[in-house]
């Protein structure tokens, strides 16, 4: 199942921000600076490695913000 909340992804080392959300059972993504229910901030490489499940939640390079449950759901989502 898709996560119910939205995730804002914000790269701190390059120009890159995205909002990912569930709409009608499909996930949507757009490049935008918009507030999500949860956010993940950090260097692009660290964000991608975390989204692909290659690093742990305890990465010192990443700053999670917002609803921890929503963030955990998106990080566990196999489609990312």
PDB file of C-alpha atoms in Angstrom:
ATOM      1  CA  UNK A   1       0.000   0.000   0.000  1.00  0.00           C
ATOM      2  CA  UNK A   2       1.130   3.520  -0.718  1.00  0.00           C
ATOM      3  CA  UNK A   3       1.903   5.840   2.186  1.00  0.00           C
ATOM      4  CA  UNK A   4      -0.963   8.159   3.093  1.00  0.00           C
ATOM      5  CA  UNK A   5       1.079  11.325   3.661  1.00  0.00           C
ATOM      6  CA  UNK A   6       3.392  13.398   1.506  1.00  0.00           C
ATOM      7  CA  UNK A   7       7.187  13.517   1.513  1.00  0.00           C
ATOM      8  CA  UNK A   8       9.284  16.578   0.718  1.00  0.00           C
ATOM      9  CA  UNK A   9      12.801  15.678  -0.461  1.00  0.00           C
ATOM     10  CA  UNK A  10      15.312  18.542  -0.255  1.00  0.00           C
ATOM     11  CA  UNK A  11      18.903  18.298  -1.495  1.00  0.00           C
ATOM     12  CA  UNK A  12      21.277  20.597   0.363  1.00  0.00           C
ATOM     13  CA  UNK A  13      24.301  20.296  -1.929  1.00  0.00           C
ATOM     14  CA  UNK A  14      22.656  20.708  -5.340  1.00  0.00           C
ATOM     15  CA  UNK A  15      19.529  22.375  -6.671  1.00  0.00           C
ATOM     16  CA  UNK A  16      16.838  19.791  -6.078  1.00  0.00           C
ATOM     17  CA  UNK A  17      13.533  19.608  -4.220  1.00  0.00           C
ATOM     18  CA  UNK A  18      10.604  17.276  -4.817  1.00  0.00           C
ATOM     19  CA  UNK A  19       7.237  16.526  -3.292  1.00  0.00           C
ATOM     20  CA  UNK A  20       5.965  12.932  -3.430  1.00  0.00           C
ATOM     21  CA  UNK A  21       2.408  11.979  -2.482  1.00  0.00           C
ATOM     22  CA  UNK A  22      -0.332   9.380  -2.920  1.00  0.00           C
ATOM     23  CA  UNK A  23      -3.222  10.365  -5.161  1.00  0.00           C
ATOM     24  CA  UNK A  24      -5.957   7.856  -5.845  1.00  0.00           C
ATOM     25  CA  UNK A  25      -3.740   4.858  -5.192  1.00  0.00           C
ATOM     26  CA  UNK A  26      -0.880   6.061  -7.400  1.00  0.00           C
ATOM     27  CA  UNK A  27       2.167   7.973  -6.335  1.00  0.00           C
ATOM     28  CA  UNK A  28       2.806  11.383  -7.807  1.00  0.00           C
ATOM     29  CA  UNK A  29       5.960  13.450  -7.811  1.00  0.00           C
ATOM     30  CA  UNK A  30       6.734  17.010  -8.781  1.00  0.00           C
ATOM     31  CA  UNK A  31       9.759  19.204  -8.529  1.00  0.00           C
ATOM     32  CA  UNK A  32       8.727  21.874  -6.062  1.00  0.00           C
ATOM     33  CA  UNK A  33       9.490  23.622  -2.814  1.00  0.00           C
ATOM     34  CA  UNK A  34       6.343  22.685  -0.901  1.00  0.00           C
ATOM     35  CA  UNK A  35       5.746  21.521   2.627  1.00  0.00           C
ATOM     36  CA  UNK A  36       5.079  17.809   3.027  1.00  0.00           C
ATOM     37  CA  UNK A  37       3.852  15.802   6.001  1.00  0.00           C
ATOM     38  CA  UNK A  38       7.456  14.663   6.370  1.00  0.00           C
ATOM     39  CA  UNK A  39      10.736  15.800   4.859  1.00  0.00           C
ATOM     40  CA  UNK A  40      14.178  14.402   4.260  1.00  0.00           C
ATOM     41  CA  UNK A  41      17.007  16.928   3.858  1.00  0.00           C
ATOM     42  CA  UNK A  42      20.635  16.315   3.049  1.00  0.00           C
ATOM     43  CA  UNK A  43      23.201  15.792   0.285  1.00  0.00           C
ATOM     44  CA  UNK A  44      21.770  14.213  -2.873  1.00  0.00           C
ATOM     45  CA  UNK A  45      23.946  11.092  -2.601  1.00  0.00           C
ATOM     46  CA  UNK A  46      22.898  10.443   1.012  1.00  0.00           C
ATOM     47  CA  UNK A  47      19.213  10.933   0.157  1.00  0.00           C
ATOM     48  CA  UNK A  48      19.339   8.520  -2.774  1.00  0.00           C
ATOM     49  CA  UNK A  49      21.214   5.891  -0.790  1.00  0.00           C
ATOM     50  CA  UNK A  50      18.614   6.145   1.991  1.00  0.00           C
ATOM     51  CA  UNK A  51      15.642   5.992  -0.384  1.00  0.00           C
ATOM     52  CA  UNK A  52      17.155   2.888  -2.003  1.00  0.00           C
ATOM     53  CA  UNK A  53      17.646   1.269   1.415  1.00  0.00           C
ATOM     54  CA  UNK A  54      21.457   1.338   1.239  1.00  0.00           C
ATOM     55  CA  UNK A  55      21.982   3.262   4.494  1.00  0.00           C
ATOM     56  CA  UNK A  56      20.367   3.325   7.918  1.00  0.00           C
ATOM     57  CA  UNK A  57      18.005   5.853   9.480  1.00  0.00           C
ATOM     58  CA  UNK A  58      20.896   7.055  11.614  1.00  0.00           C
ATOM     59  CA  UNK A  59      22.884   8.731   8.838  1.00  0.00           C
ATOM     60  CA  UNK A  60      24.476  11.891  10.249  1.00  0.00           C
ATOM     61  CA  UNK A  61      24.172  13.547   6.842  1.00  0.00           C
ATOM     62  CA  UNK A  62      20.363  13.438   6.741  1.00  0.00           C
ATOM     63  CA  UNK A  63      17.870  15.608   8.591  1.00  0.00           C
ATOM     64  CA  UNK A  64      14.410  14.071   8.895  1.00  0.00           C
ATOM     65  CA  UNK A  65      11.627  16.581   9.646  1.00  0.00           C
ATOM     66  CA  UNK A  66       7.928  16.208  10.392  1.00  0.00           C
ATOM     67  CA  UNK A  67       5.793  13.119  10.875  1.00  0.00           C
ATOM     68  CA  UNK A  68       8.114  10.193  11.650  1.00  0.00           C
ATOM     69  CA  UNK A  69       5.448   7.625  10.728  1.00  0.00           C
ATOM     70  CA  UNK A  70       4.939   9.122   7.258  1.00  0.00           C
ATOM     71  CA  UNK A  71       8.699   9.244   6.666  1.00  0.00           C
ATOM     72  CA  UNK A  72       9.068   5.608   7.758  1.00  0.00           C
ATOM     73  CA  UNK A  73       6.262   4.569   5.379  1.00  0.00           C
ATOM     74  CA  UNK A  74       7.892   6.285   2.401  1.00  0.00           C
ATOM     75  CA  UNK A  75      11.319   4.870   3.237  1.00  0.00           C
ATOM     76  CA  UNK A  76       9.827   1.380   3.445  1.00  0.00           C
ATOM     77  CA  UNK A  77       7.856   1.792   0.215  1.00  0.00           C
ATOM     78  CA  UNK A  78       9.327  -0.666  -2.276  1.00  0.00           C
ATOM     79  CA  UNK A  79       8.566   1.560  -5.258  1.00  0.00           C
ATOM     80  CA  UNK A  80      11.123   4.188  -4.261  1.00  0.00           C
TER      81      UNK A  80
END
